[in-house]
Structure formats: structure tokens, C-alpha cells
Short mmCIF file of C-alpha atoms and ligand atoms in Angstrom, two decimals:
data_model
loop_
_atom_site.label_atom_id
_atom_site.label_comp_id
_atom_site.label_asym_id
_atom_site.label_seq_id
_atom_site.Cartn_x
_atom_site.Cartn_y
_atom_site.Cartn_z
CA UNK Z 1429 -6.78 35.74 6.42
CA UNK Z 1430 -7.41 32.95 3.91
CA UNK Z 1431 -10.97 31.65 3.55
CA UNK Z 1432 -11.99 28.70 5.69
CA UNK Z 1433 -12.22 25.38 3.81
CA UNK Z 1434 -15.40 23.39 4.36
CA UNK Z 1435 -14.90 19.64 4.30
CA UNK Z 1436 -17.44 16.99 3.37
CA UNK Z 1437 -16.17 13.69 4.74
CA UNK Z 1438 -17.25 10.21 3.64
CA UNK Z 1439 -16.62 7.58 6.33
CA UNK Z 1440 -16.20 7.87 10.07
CA UNK Z 1441 -14.34 4.67 10.87
CA UNK Z 1442 -10.74 4.33 11.94
CA UNK Z 1443 -9.34 6.96 9.54
CA UNK Z 1444 -12.36 9.31 9.55
CA UNK Z 1445 -12.16 9.52 13.33
CA UNK Z 1446 -8.39 9.95 13.12
CA UNK Z 1447 -8.88 12.92 10.80
CA UNK Z 1448 -11.44 14.42 13.18
CA UNK Z 1449 -8.97 14.08 16.07
CA UNK Z 1450 -5.93 15.55 14.31
CA UNK Z 1451 -7.96 18.36 12.71
CA UNK Z 1452 -9.14 19.42 16.18
CA UNK Z 1453 -5.63 19.42 17.57
CA UNK Z 1454 -4.11 21.73 14.98
CA UNK Z 1455 -4.56 25.46 14.70
CA UNK Z 1456 -2.49 25.68 11.55
CA UNK Z 1457 -5.20 24.71 9.09
CA UNK Z 1458 -8.26 26.80 8.48
CA UNK Z 1459 -10.60 23.91 7.71
CA UNK Z 1460 -13.78 22.58 9.27
CA UNK Z 1461 -15.82 19.42 8.82
CA UNK Z 1462 -19.31 20.44 7.69
CA UNK Z 1463 -20.91 17.05 7.11
CA UNK Z 1464 -19.97 13.36 7.40
CA UNK Z 1465 -21.66 10.72 5.25
CA UNK Z 1466 -21.74 7.24 6.79
CA UNK Z 1467 -23.48 3.97 5.93
CA UNK Z 1468 -25.10 2.74 9.15
CA UNK Z 1469 -27.13 5.52 10.84
CA UNK Z 1470 -27.94 3.26 13.81
CA UNK Z 1471 -24.26 3.10 14.95
CA UNK Z 1472 -23.36 5.04 18.10
CA UNK Z 1473 -20.97 7.92 17.26
CA UNK Z 1474 -18.62 9.78 19.58
CA UNK Z 1475 -19.55 13.24 18.20
CA UNK Z 1476 -22.70 15.33 17.71
CA UNK Z 1477 -25.35 13.50 15.59
CA UNK Z 1478 -25.97 16.66 13.55
CA UNK Z 1479 -22.70 16.01 11.70
CA UNK Z 1480 -24.00 12.84 10.09
CA UNK Z 1481 -26.00 11.98 7.03
CA UNK Z 1482 -26.50 8.90 4.90
CA UNK Z 1483 -27.20 10.98 1.80
CA UNK Z 1484 -24.20 11.42 -0.51
CA UNK Z 1485 -25.91 14.35 -2.21
CA UNK Z 1486 -26.03 16.35 0.99
CA UNK Z 1487 -22.27 16.68 0.58
CA UNK Z 1488 -21.86 16.45 -3.19
CA UNK Z 1489 -24.57 19.05 -3.92
CA UNK Z 1490 -23.61 21.48 -1.16
CA UNK Z 1491 -22.00 24.50 -2.86
CA UNK Z 1492 -20.38 25.50 0.45
CA UNK Z 1493 -18.34 22.28 0.60
CA UNK Z 1494 -15.00 22.85 -1.14
CA UNK Z 1495 -13.22 19.58 -0.45
CA UNK Z 1496 -14.53 16.02 -0.39
CA UNK Z 1497 -12.56 13.64 1.83
CA UNK Z 1498 -13.22 10.02 0.87
CA UNK Z 1499 -12.43 7.62 3.75
CA UNK Z 1500 -14.75 4.67 3.23
CA UNK Z 1501 -13.86 1.00 2.95
CA UNK Z 1502 -15.90 0.21 -0.18
CA UNK Z 1503 -14.30 0.42 -3.60
CA UNK Z 1504 -17.17 0.91 -6.05
CA UNK Z 1505 -19.00 3.41 -3.86
CA UNK Z 1506 -15.73 5.29 -3.27
CA UNK Z 1507 -15.07 5.57 -7.01
CA UNK Z 1508 -18.60 6.88 -7.60
CA UNK Z 1509 -18.19 9.45 -4.81
CA UNK Z 1510 -14.75 10.60 -6.00
CA UNK Z 1511 -15.85 10.77 -9.67
CA UNK Z 1512 -18.97 12.82 -8.90
CA UNK Z 1513 -17.01 15.18 -6.65
CA UNK Z 1514 -14.37 15.80 -9.34
CA UNK Z 1515 -17.11 16.31 -11.95
CA UNK Z 1516 -18.59 18.96 -9.65
CA UNK Z 1517 -15.09 20.49 -9.46
CA UNK Z 1518 -14.70 19.76 -5.78
CA UNK Z 1519 -11.12 18.90 -4.83
CA UNK Z 1520 -10.84 15.38 -3.39
CA UNK Z 1521 -8.60 13.73 -0.82
CA UNK Z 1522 -8.67 9.93 -0.48
CA UNK Z 1523 -6.85 7.15 1.40
CA UNK Z 1524 -8.36 4.34 -0.67
CA UNK Z 1525 -5.45 2.60 -2.42
CA UNK Z 1526 -7.57 -0.23 -3.85
CA UNK Z 1527 -10.01 2.19 -5.44
CA UNK Z 1528 -7.15 4.32 -6.79
CA UNK Z 1529 -5.12 1.38 -8.12
CA UNK Z 1530 -8.13 -0.15 -9.87
CA UNK Z 1531 -9.23 3.12 -11.46
CA UNK Z 1532 -6.00 5.04 -11.95
CA UNK Z 1533 -6.46 5.89 -15.61
CA UNK Z 1534 -10.05 7.07 -15.16
CA UNK Z 1535 -9.03 9.18 -12.15
CA UNK Z 1536 -6.22 10.80 -14.13
CA UNK Z 1537 -8.66 11.67 -16.89
CA UNK Z 1538 -11.20 13.12 -14.46
CA UNK Z 1539 -8.52 15.35 -12.89
CA UNK Z 1540 -7.51 16.62 -16.34
CA UNK Z 1541 -11.03 16.97 -17.80
CA UNK Z 1542 -12.35 18.89 -14.79
CA UNK Z 1543 -9.07 20.61 -13.91
CA UNK Z 1544 -9.56 19.64 -10.27
CA UNK Z 1545 -6.99 18.25 -7.82
CA UNK Z 1546 -7.11 14.76 -6.34
CA UNK Z 1547 -4.60 14.02 -3.56
CA UNK Z 1548 -3.98 10.64 -1.91
CA UNK Z 1549 -0.86 10.73 0.26
CA UNK Z 1550 -2.50 8.60 2.96
CA UNK Z 1551 -3.09 5.77 0.49
CA UNK Z 1552 0.61 4.84 0.44
CA UNK Z 1553 2.27 4.04 3.79
CA UNK Z 1554 -0.21 6.16 5.79
CA UNK Z 1555 1.93 8.65 7.73
CA UNK Z 1556 5.08 8.53 5.55
CA UNK Z 1557 5.18 11.30 2.93
CA UNK Z 1558 5.83 9.16 -0.15
CA UNK Z 1559 3.96 10.58 -3.08
CA UNK Z 1560 4.79 14.24 -2.60
CA UNK Z 1561 8.44 13.26 -2.13
CA UNK Z 1562 8.41 11.29 -5.37
CA UNK Z 1563 6.68 14.14 -7.21
CA UNK Z 1564 8.76 17.01 -5.85
CA UNK Z 1565 12.10 15.75 -4.58
CA UNK Z 1566 12.70 12.75 -6.86
CA UNK Z 1567 11.32 14.67 -9.83
CA UNK Z 1568 13.97 13.53 -12.29
CA UNK Z 1569 15.13 10.34 -13.93
CA UNK Z 1570 17.90 9.58 -11.42
CA UNK Z 1571 15.74 7.52 -9.09
CA UNK Z 1572 16.59 3.84 -9.58
CA UNK Z 1573 14.62 1.90 -7.01
CA UNK Z 1574 11.90 2.09 -4.38
CA UNK Z 1575 11.44 -0.86 -2.05
CA UNK Z 1576 10.03 -1.41 1.35
CA UNK Z 1577 7.45 -2.60 3.78
CA UNK Z 1578 4.21 -1.02 2.64
CA UNK Z 1579 1.68 -2.83 4.79
CA UNK Z 1580 1.36 -2.17 8.51
CA UNK Z 1581 -0.96 -5.05 9.29
CA UNK Z 1582 1.24 -7.85 7.87
CA UNK Z 1583 4.32 -6.26 9.40
CA UNK Z 1584 2.55 -6.24 12.75
CA UNK Z 1585 1.70 -9.94 12.30
CA UNK Z 1586 5.25 -10.87 11.22
CA UNK Z 1587 6.76 -8.97 14.16
CA UNK Z 1588 4.54 -10.92 16.55
CA UNK Z 1589 5.36 -14.26 14.86
CA UNK Z 1590 9.11 -13.62 15.10
CA UNK Z 1591 9.50 -11.64 18.30
CA UNK Z 1592 6.68 -12.93 20.52
CA UNK Z 1593 6.01 -16.42 19.14
CA UNK Z 1594 2.30 -15.65 18.56
CA UNK Z 1595 0.23 -17.85 16.23
CA UNK Z 1596 -0.78 -16.31 12.89
CA UNK Z 1597 -4.53 -15.96 13.63
CA UNK Z 1598 -3.90 -14.54 17.08
CA UNK Z 1599 -1.59 -11.85 15.64
CA UNK Z 1600 -4.09 -11.05 12.87
CA UNK Z 1601 -6.88 -10.66 15.44
CA UNK Z 1602 -4.77 -8.18 17.41
CA UNK Z 1603 -3.98 -6.20 14.24
CA UNK Z 1604 -7.72 -6.05 13.49
CA UNK Z 1605 -8.60 -4.94 17.02
CA UNK Z 1606 -6.06 -2.11 16.78
CA UNK Z 1607 -7.47 -0.90 13.45
CA UNK Z 1608 -4.35 -1.79 11.44
CA UNK Z 1609 -6.02 -4.36 9.20
CA UNK Z 1610 -8.25 -3.67 6.20
CA UNK Z 1611 -11.96 -4.52 6.70
CA UNK Z 1612 -11.19 -7.51 4.44
CA UNK Z 1613 -7.90 -8.79 5.97
CA UNK Z 1614 -7.16 -11.00 2.95
CA UNK Z 1615 -6.19 -7.76 1.14
CA UNK Z 1616 -3.34 -7.44 3.65
CA UNK Z 1617 -2.20 -11.02 4.19
CA UNK Z 1618 -2.31 -11.97 0.48
CA UNK Z 1619 -0.12 -8.99 -0.39
CA UNK Z 1620 -2.81 -7.17 -2.40
CA UNK Z 1621 -2.84 -3.99 -0.31
CA UNK Z 1622 0.93 -3.38 -0.68
CA UNK Z 1623 0.62 -4.20 -4.39
CA UNK Z 1624 -2.00 -1.44 -4.83
CA UNK Z 1625 0.43 0.96 -3.13
CA UNK Z 1626 3.27 -0.21 -5.34
CA UNK Z 1627 1.11 0.46 -8.40
CA UNK Z 1628 0.57 4.05 -7.23
CA UNK Z 1629 4.30 4.43 -6.46
CA UNK Z 1630 5.23 3.17 -9.95
CA UNK Z 1631 3.29 6.05 -11.53
CA UNK Z 1632 5.00 8.71 -9.42
CA UNK Z 1633 8.46 7.09 -9.39
CA UNK Z 1634 8.82 5.92 -12.99
CA UNK Z 1635 5.77 7.13 -14.93
CA UNK Z 1636 4.57 3.53 -15.41
CA UNK Z 1637 0.82 3.03 -15.23
CA UNK Z 1638 -0.25 -0.61 -14.76
CA UNK Z 1639 -3.33 -2.61 -13.82
CA UNK Z 1640 -3.20 -4.51 -10.49
CA UNK Z 1641 -3.07 -7.89 -12.28
CA UNK Z 1642 0.15 -6.87 -14.04
CA UNK Z 1643 2.11 -6.95 -10.76
CA UNK Z 1644 2.92 -10.25 -9.07
CA UNK Z 1645 1.95 -10.42 -5.39
CA UNK Z 1646 2.40 -13.25 -2.95
CA UNK Z 1647 1.33 -12.99 0.67
CA UNK Z 1648 2.24 -14.35 4.08
CA UNK Z 1649 -0.90 -16.39 4.74
CA UNK Z 1650 0.78 -19.77 4.13
CA UNK Z 1651 3.86 -19.21 6.29
CA UNK Z 1652 4.31 -22.22 8.56
CA UNK Z 1653 6.08 -22.64 11.89
CA UNK Z 1654 8.80 -24.51 9.98
CA UNK Z 1655 9.43 -21.45 7.75
CA UNK Z 1656 9.75 -19.22 10.81
CA UNK Z 1657 12.17 -21.73 12.40
CA UNK Z 1658 14.19 -21.92 9.15
CA UNK Z 1659 14.52 -18.12 9.06
CA UNK Z 1660 15.49 -17.95 12.73
CA UNK Z 1661 18.22 -20.58 12.24
CA UNK Z 1662 19.72 -18.38 9.52
CA UNK Z 1663 19.56 -15.29 11.75
CA UNK Z 1664 16.90 -13.82 9.47
CA UNK Z 1665 13.37 -12.61 9.81
CA UNK Z 1666 10.76 -12.51 7.05
CA UNK Z 1667 9.28 -9.24 5.78
CA UNK Z 1668 6.65 -8.66 3.09
CA UNK Z 1669 8.62 -6.53 0.64
CA UNK Z 1670 7.27 -4.55 -2.31
CA UNK Z 1671 9.84 -3.39 -4.81
CA UNK Z 1672 10.16 -1.58 -8.11
CA UNK Z 1673 13.52 -1.07 -9.74
CA UNK Z 1674 14.85 0.40 -12.96
CA UNK Z 1675 17.61 -1.39 -14.86
CA UNK Z 1676 18.60 0.51 -18.03
CA UNK Z 1677 15.18 1.48 -19.41
CA UNK Z 1678 13.34 -1.54 -17.97
CA UNK Z 1679 11.43 -1.50 -14.68
CA UNK Z 1680 10.34 -4.58 -12.74
CA UNK Z 1681 8.03 -4.74 -9.75
CA UNK Z 1682 6.77 -7.37 -7.31
CA UNK Z 1683 5.44 -7.83 -3.81
CA UNK Z 1684 6.76 -11.04 -2.17
CA UNK Z 1685 7.89 -12.04 1.36
CA UNK Z 1686 11.66 -11.96 1.74
CA UNK Z 1687 14.25 -13.26 4.20
CA UNK Z 1688 15.84 -10.23 5.80
CA UNK Z 1689 19.03 -10.38 7.88
CA UNK Z 1690 18.55 -9.22 11.46
CA UNK Z 1691 21.08 -6.45 10.75
CA UNK Z 1692 19.21 -5.23 7.63
CA UNK Z 1693 17.60 -1.76 7.68
CA UNK Z 1694 14.24 -3.26 6.77
CA UNK Z 1695 14.37 -5.48 9.85
CA UNK Z 1696 14.28 -2.33 11.97
CA UNK Z 1697 10.76 -1.74 10.66
CA UNK Z 1698 8.56 -3.50 13.20
CA UNK Z 1699 4.89 -3.72 14.22
CA UNK Z 1700 2.58 -1.40 12.24
CA UNK Z 1701 5.46 0.71 10.97
CA UNK Z 1702 6.26 0.95 7.27
CA UNK Z 1703 9.71 1.59 5.84
CA UNK Z 1704 10.81 2.70 2.39
CA UNK Z 1705 14.27 2.61 0.86
CA UNK Z 1706 14.80 4.94 -2.07
CA UNK Z 1707 17.86 4.57 -4.25
CA UNK Z 1708 19.13 7.18 -6.66
CA UNK Z 1709 21.97 7.04 -9.15
CA UNK Z 1710 23.89 9.67 -7.18
CA UNK Z 1711 21.99 10.11 -3.91
CA UNK Z 1712 22.44 6.38 -3.15
CA UNK Z 1713 20.23 5.10 -0.30
CA UNK Z 1714 17.67 7.01 1.71
CA UNK Z 1715 15.39 5.46 4.27
CA UNK Z 1716 11.95 6.63 5.41
CA UNK Z 1717 10.11 5.03 8.30
CA UNK Z 1718 6.80 5.84 9.94
CA UNK Z 1719 3.48 4.42 11.05
CA UNK Z 1720 1.82 2.68 8.12
CA UNK Z 1721 -1.57 2.16 9.71
CA UNK Z 1722 -3.87 3.45 12.42
CA UNK Z 1723 -6.42 6.24 12.63
CA UNK Z 1724 -4.33 9.18 13.80
CA UNK Z 1725 -1.18 8.55 11.68
CA UNK Z 1726 -3.36 8.07 8.58
CA UNK Z 1727 -5.56 11.03 9.57
CA UNK Z 1728 -2.46 13.22 9.77
CA UNK Z 1729 -1.54 12.37 6.15
CA UNK Z 1730 -5.11 13.19 5.09
CA UNK Z 1731 -4.81 16.50 6.94
CA UNK Z 1732 -1.54 17.25 5.18
CA UNK Z 1733 -3.30 16.83 1.81
CA UNK Z 1734 -6.10 19.15 2.96
CA UNK Z 1735 -3.46 21.67 3.98
CA UNK Z 1736 -1.71 21.30 0.59
CA UNK Z 1737 -5.01 22.16 -1.12
CA UNK Z 1738 -5.07 25.48 0.72
CA UNK Z 1739 -2.07 26.55 -1.39
CA UNK Z 1740 -3.49 25.04 -4.60
CA UNK Z 1741 -1.14 22.05 -4.62
CA UNK Z 1742 -1.86 19.31 -7.13
CA UNK Z 1743 0.11 16.40 -8.52
CA UNK Z 1744 1.71 17.26 -11.84
CA UNK Z 1745 2.44 13.58 -12.61
CA UNK Z 1746 5.90 14.69 -13.63
CA UNK Z 1747 7.20 11.26 -14.57
CA UNK Z 1748 4.23 10.60 -16.83
CA UNK Z 1749 4.66 13.94 -18.57
CA UNK Z 1750 8.44 13.47 -18.94
CA UNK Z 1751 7.72 10.55 -21.34
CA UNK Z 1752 10.58 8.58 -19.84
CA UNK Z 1753 9.83 5.65 -22.10
CA UNK Z 1754 10.58 3.05 -19.45
CA UNK Z 1755 9.33 -0.42 -20.24
CA UNK Z 1756 7.72 -2.64 -17.59
CA UNK Z 1757 9.23 -6.11 -17.52
CA UNK Z 1758 8.67 -9.36 -15.65
CA UNK Z 1759 11.64 -10.97 -17.34
CA UNK Z 1760 13.95 -11.11 -14.33
CA UNK Z 1761 15.36 -14.06 -12.47
CA UNK Z 1762 14.55 -14.40 -8.77
CA UNK Z 1763 16.03 -16.78 -6.22
CA UNK Z 1764 13.25 -18.21 -4.07
CA UNK Z 1765 12.81 -20.58 -1.14
CA UNK Z 1766 9.70 -22.76 -1.52
CA UNK Z 1767 8.41 -24.97 1.28
CA UNK Z 1768 5.60 -27.44 0.59
CA UNK Z 1769 3.66 -30.44 1.90
CA UNK Z 1770 0.73 -31.53 -0.29
CA UNK Z 1771 2.20 -30.75 -3.69
CA UNK Z 1772 5.74 -30.55 -5.02
CA UNK Z 1773 6.74 -27.61 -7.20
CA UNK Z 1774 7.46 -28.61 -10.80
CA UNK Z 1775 11.25 -28.54 -11.01
CA UNK Z 1776 11.01 -27.78 -14.76
CA UNK Z 1777 9.68 -24.34 -13.84
CA UNK Z 1778 13.09 -23.45 -12.38
CA UNK Z 1779 16.22 -22.31 -14.21
CA UNK Z 1780 18.34 -23.98 -11.51
CA UNK Z 1781 17.94 -25.60 -8.08
CA UNK Z 1782 20.66 -25.15 -5.47
CA UNK Z 1783 19.07 -26.87 -2.42
CA UNK Z 1784 16.45 -29.59 -2.06
CA UNK Z 1785 15.51 -30.80 1.39
CA UNK Z 1786 13.00 -33.43 2.50
CA UNK Z 1787 12.21 -34.50 6.05
CA UNK Z 1788 8.94 -35.59 7.71
CA UNK Z 1789 6.59 -32.62 7.57
CA UNK Z 1790 9.11 -30.17 6.11
CA UNK Z 1791 10.17 -30.07 2.47
CA UNK Z 1792 11.79 -27.14 0.81
CA UNK Z 1793 13.91 -26.16 -2.13
CA UNK Z 1794 15.86 -23.09 -3.15
CA UNK Z 1795 16.07 -22.26 -6.82
CA UNK Z 1796 16.16 -19.60 -9.49
CA UNK Z 1797 13.01 -18.88 -11.43
CA UNK Z 1798 11.87 -16.26 -13.90
CA UNK Z 1799 9.30 -13.85 -12.40
CA UNK Z 1800 6.99 -14.21 -15.43
CA UNK Z 1801 7.12 -18.00 -15.00
CA UNK Z 1802 6.54 -17.86 -11.25
CA UNK Z 1803 3.36 -15.87 -11.84
CA UNK Z 1804 1.89 -18.79 -13.81
CA UNK Z 1805 2.87 -21.74 -11.59
CA UNK Z 1806 -0.20 -23.80 -10.51
CA UNK Z 1807 1.57 -25.18 -7.43
CA UNK Z 1808 1.59 -21.67 -5.98
CA UNK Z 1809 -2.14 -21.98 -5.33
CA UNK Z 1810 -1.71 -24.87 -2.85
CA UNK Z 1811 -2.18 -23.70 0.72
CA UNK Z 1812 0.75 -25.76 2.01
CA UNK Z 1813 3.16 -23.92 -0.31
CA UNK Z 1814 4.98 -20.85 0.92
CA UNK Z 1815 7.39 -18.77 -1.14
CA UNK Z 1816 10.02 -16.46 0.28
CA UNK Z 1817 12.66 -14.54 -1.67
CA UNK Z 1818 16.20 -15.27 -0.54
CA UNK Z 1819 18.57 -12.43 0.20
CA UNK Z 1820 20.39 -13.04 -3.10
CA UNK Z 1821 18.16 -10.93 -5.30
CA UNK Z 1822 18.37 -7.60 -7.08
N1 NAP H 2261 -7.08 1.84 8.85
C1 NAP H 2261 -5.90 2.23 8.41
O1 NAP H 2261 -4.89 2.17 9.13
C2 NAP H 2261 -5.77 2.77 7.01
C3 NAP H 2261 -4.51 3.27 6.60
C4 NAP H 2261 -4.38 3.82 5.31
C5 NAP H 2261 -5.48 3.85 4.47
N2 NAP H 2261 -6.68 3.33 4.90
C6 NAP H 2261 -7.83 3.41 3.96
O2 NAP H 2261 -8.77 4.33 4.49
C7 NAP H 2261 -10.10 3.93 4.12
C8 NAP H 2261 -10.96 3.81 5.38
O3 NAP H 2261 -10.41 2.81 6.20
P1 NAP H 2261 -10.90 2.63 7.72
O4 NAP H 2261 -9.89 1.73 8.35
O5 NAP H 2261 -11.20 3.93 8.32
O6 NAP H 2261 -12.26 1.81 7.49
P2 NAP H 2261 -13.39 1.50 8.59
O7 NAP H 2261 -12.88 1.72 9.96
O8 NAP H 2261 -13.97 0.18 8.24
O9 NAP H 2261 -14.51 2.63 8.31
C9 NAP H 2261 -15.18 2.68 7.11
C10 NAP H 2261 -16.18 3.82 7.15
O10 NAP H 2261 -16.76 3.95 5.85
C11 NAP H 2261 -18.19 4.08 6.00
N3 NAP H 2261 -18.80 3.58 4.76
C12 NAP H 2261 -18.67 2.36 4.19
N4 NAP H 2261 -19.35 2.33 3.02
C13 NAP H 2261 -19.94 3.53 2.88
C14 NAP H 2261 -20.79 4.12 1.89
N5 NAP H 2261 -21.17 3.42 0.81
N6 NAP H 2261 -21.20 5.40 2.06
C15 NAP H 2261 -20.82 6.12 3.17
N7 NAP H 2261 -20.01 5.63 4.14
C16 NAP H 2261 -19.59 4.35 3.99
C17 NAP H 2261 -18.51 3.27 7.23
O11 NAP H 2261 -19.77 3.71 7.71
P3 NAP H 2261 -20.40 3.17 9.09
O12 NAP H 2261 -19.57 3.81 10.18
O13 NAP H 2261 -21.77 3.68 9.07
O14 NAP H 2261 -20.28 1.68 9.04
C18 NAP H 2261 -17.33 3.62 8.14
O15 NAP H 2261 -17.58 4.81 8.82
C19 NAP H 2261 -9.94 2.61 3.34
O16 NAP H 2261 -9.91 2.89 1.97
C20 NAP H 2261 -8.57 2.09 3.79
O17 NAP H 2261 -7.94 1.30 2.78
C21 NAP H 2261 -6.84 2.80 6.14
#
């Protein structure tokens, strides 16, 4: 029988508790939690107090702990924990997309320098197996595009806005109560969280390693009742869509809300579910859907990484090592709908305008604009402006 793996877990919030639950309901994995490091010792916990410590070193310096599982909601502390664990040659599993996206290069180097695996399936779309699929199944240059709904919390909010007529803040509060939202919900609603996931996907899909600021993100926080009504009148809903696509040897990426026809596959992705459409030169479209948030679904992806470590799995970063020579570009034209009240978008920023509408309390235009230009527009910062991609885009 293979040796039992001892786990040192950091964090016992939504995902930490999810991992505890799923680990205790499977007999297929020979792993046990030895210690859990948390921040607030005074909090009441649902399991035996002897599990807990507030000392990182109790886990990091314990020679019996083979795998460190990082499930905290702080970025700097998480990077310190993951770096020290890798330096001590302890394999690491993490769900922390922000920490990974902001430190990708350093984390790659640590894995190579210390020849130690670092797995993070749960960081992208929680329960959907994305990264291992990109690494193992789509391990060649025939993949052309990955797009989808990568954030459970905003999708939950949008579903409630469209299907139940809830107000934005009410829907956000429900998402928070159910553990779907990040501790800082602006990461979700401003489209940062799905952008971090897109950054990770770009590495495994196309071998392109970027910094978060390189990718344009626009959130759903400014959507007004009038925008929802406009979408409904067109038989559309609005989804926060992250996309990366290869055209010849150039790859573009963005995360922007988009009008989606009610019959569209992405519109079938509701509540906290995430959905991903992969497109290959010959395989054409494939669609993956699954819970993109919540303790148990995320815990099950963490468990799958722990299980993968039992057979020495590690990411080979195949696309990076294939030297595909793809170039990241923001030089693409997008067709966007912009609604506004306090400020008017500068029409000179657009290549063309096809619709301009003004009525009391509701102004909007539809026009074509270069993505690189859009990223720099000052009027985007106004809180009465909302931008939604039309359906006429790549
Ligand atoms: N929630 C989801 O659906 C979901 C899905 C995918 C990925 N994730 C990612 O999973 C991670 C955890 O999310 P969560 O929702 O479980 O967060 P959470 O419910 O807020 O729990 C965070 C946990 O981290 C602990 N913690 C915070 N700072 C710490 C530190 N410096 N040292 C030790 N422990 C510390 C907290 O300790 P106390 O209990 O003492 O406060 C708490 O137990 C995040 O990176 C998140 O992005 C979450």
C-alpha cells in the first residue's frame, strides 16, 4: 500500500472546510490533515481544536508534512507560505488565483529551482478541470480559443438580476452569504478575479505569460436597470465573459461583459456555475460546465490535485516549453455598447459609430473601438458608464 500523505493546510474558511468535508467522504485517497494554520484563534471551529495553530512554522518545519495546501484569502501571506514550502521541497496545492497571477514568473522559477510540484486546479473555475485538460489533452498547437464564464459570484448576481429581478446589492449579499464571493467582492464585480484566471489559462493554453495589468478587464458593477431592460428587449442576457483567442500567431485576451442570446450555450451557465468553451482547429467546439464557487466543489478540485501528487503528477508547462512564439496583441477591433449619464464617451475614440440614442435618463451608443484604445479611455472610469460587448465580435 502506498504511504499516507500528511497534509498541512493553511486556511479553514469556505474552501478549507470544503476540503475537510470531501477528504472525509472519500476512501480513494490515502491522505490526512495533520495541522491547519489559521489567523484568528478565537473563532469557533466545527472540528477538534487540536488541529489548529497560528504558527506557520508548525507546518512548514514539520518533516512529516509532505504537502502544503494553501487556502487563505490573503495574497502576500499566501505567496510567502507557498514560496517557503517550495524552498523546503514540500509539494504545494493552492486555490489562490490572485496570488498565482501576480507571482507567476517567480512561482515557475521556484518550481524549477527546487524541483518541486505546485498544482492549482481549483484556482480556475473551481470544480471544472481546466488546467490539467489544457496541459494533457490540448497539449498541442491546435487549440484556437478558450472563452467562458470564469466567475461564479458575478454569474450568480447576473442570473438573479435577469431571472428574478433582484437589485444588484441584494444579489451580491446573497452570493456573499453562500460563500461564492471573494472576501473582497470588488475582485469579482470589477472582473479582476476572472482576469487572474484568464492569465493562468493563457500560460497553459498558449504559453503566454503576462502580468495582470496587461489584460483589459471591465466588470458588471455599473450595470443599470436600463441596461438590463435593453438586453431583455433584444432577447439577450448579459454574461461576464473572459476570452483568449489565437489568430495566426497573435493572441488577444480580455474580460468584459457581453450580450448573450438566450439560445447561446453560455446563457445556459447560470447561478454560481462556470462554463468554458474550447475551440480547436479540428476538434471545433467543446463545452465544460461545473460549479465555479463554493466550499465543496472547490474542495473537490483541491482534493484532485492532492490525489495527482500521489502519482507524482506535475505541470510540465508544455506550451511554454514548445516555444510557440505566439505574440500577445491588443490590436483588435471590438464592437461595444456604452450607456452613460454623467459623461459622454469621446466619439473620436471610436473607429465607427452605428447607433446613438438619447432619452431622459438613458443614453447609449454602439460603436467599434480598438481594444488598446478602450483600455486608455478616461470616460470608462465614470460610475454611470457601462460597457457591454455586442454579439458581433470575434
Ligand atoms: N470561496 C470559493 O468559492 C473559492 C473558489 C475558488 C478559489 N477560492 C480561493 O480559495 C482561497 C480561500 O478562499 P475562501 O473562500 O475559503 O476564504 P475564506 O472563507 O475567507 O477563508 C480564509 C481562511 O484563510 C485564513 N487566513 C487568512 N489569512 C491567513 C494567514 N495570514 N495565515 C493563516 N490563515 C489565514 C482565515 O483564517 P481565520 O479562519 O482564522 O479567519 C480563513 O480560515 C482564496 O484564495 C480564494 O480566492 C475560493
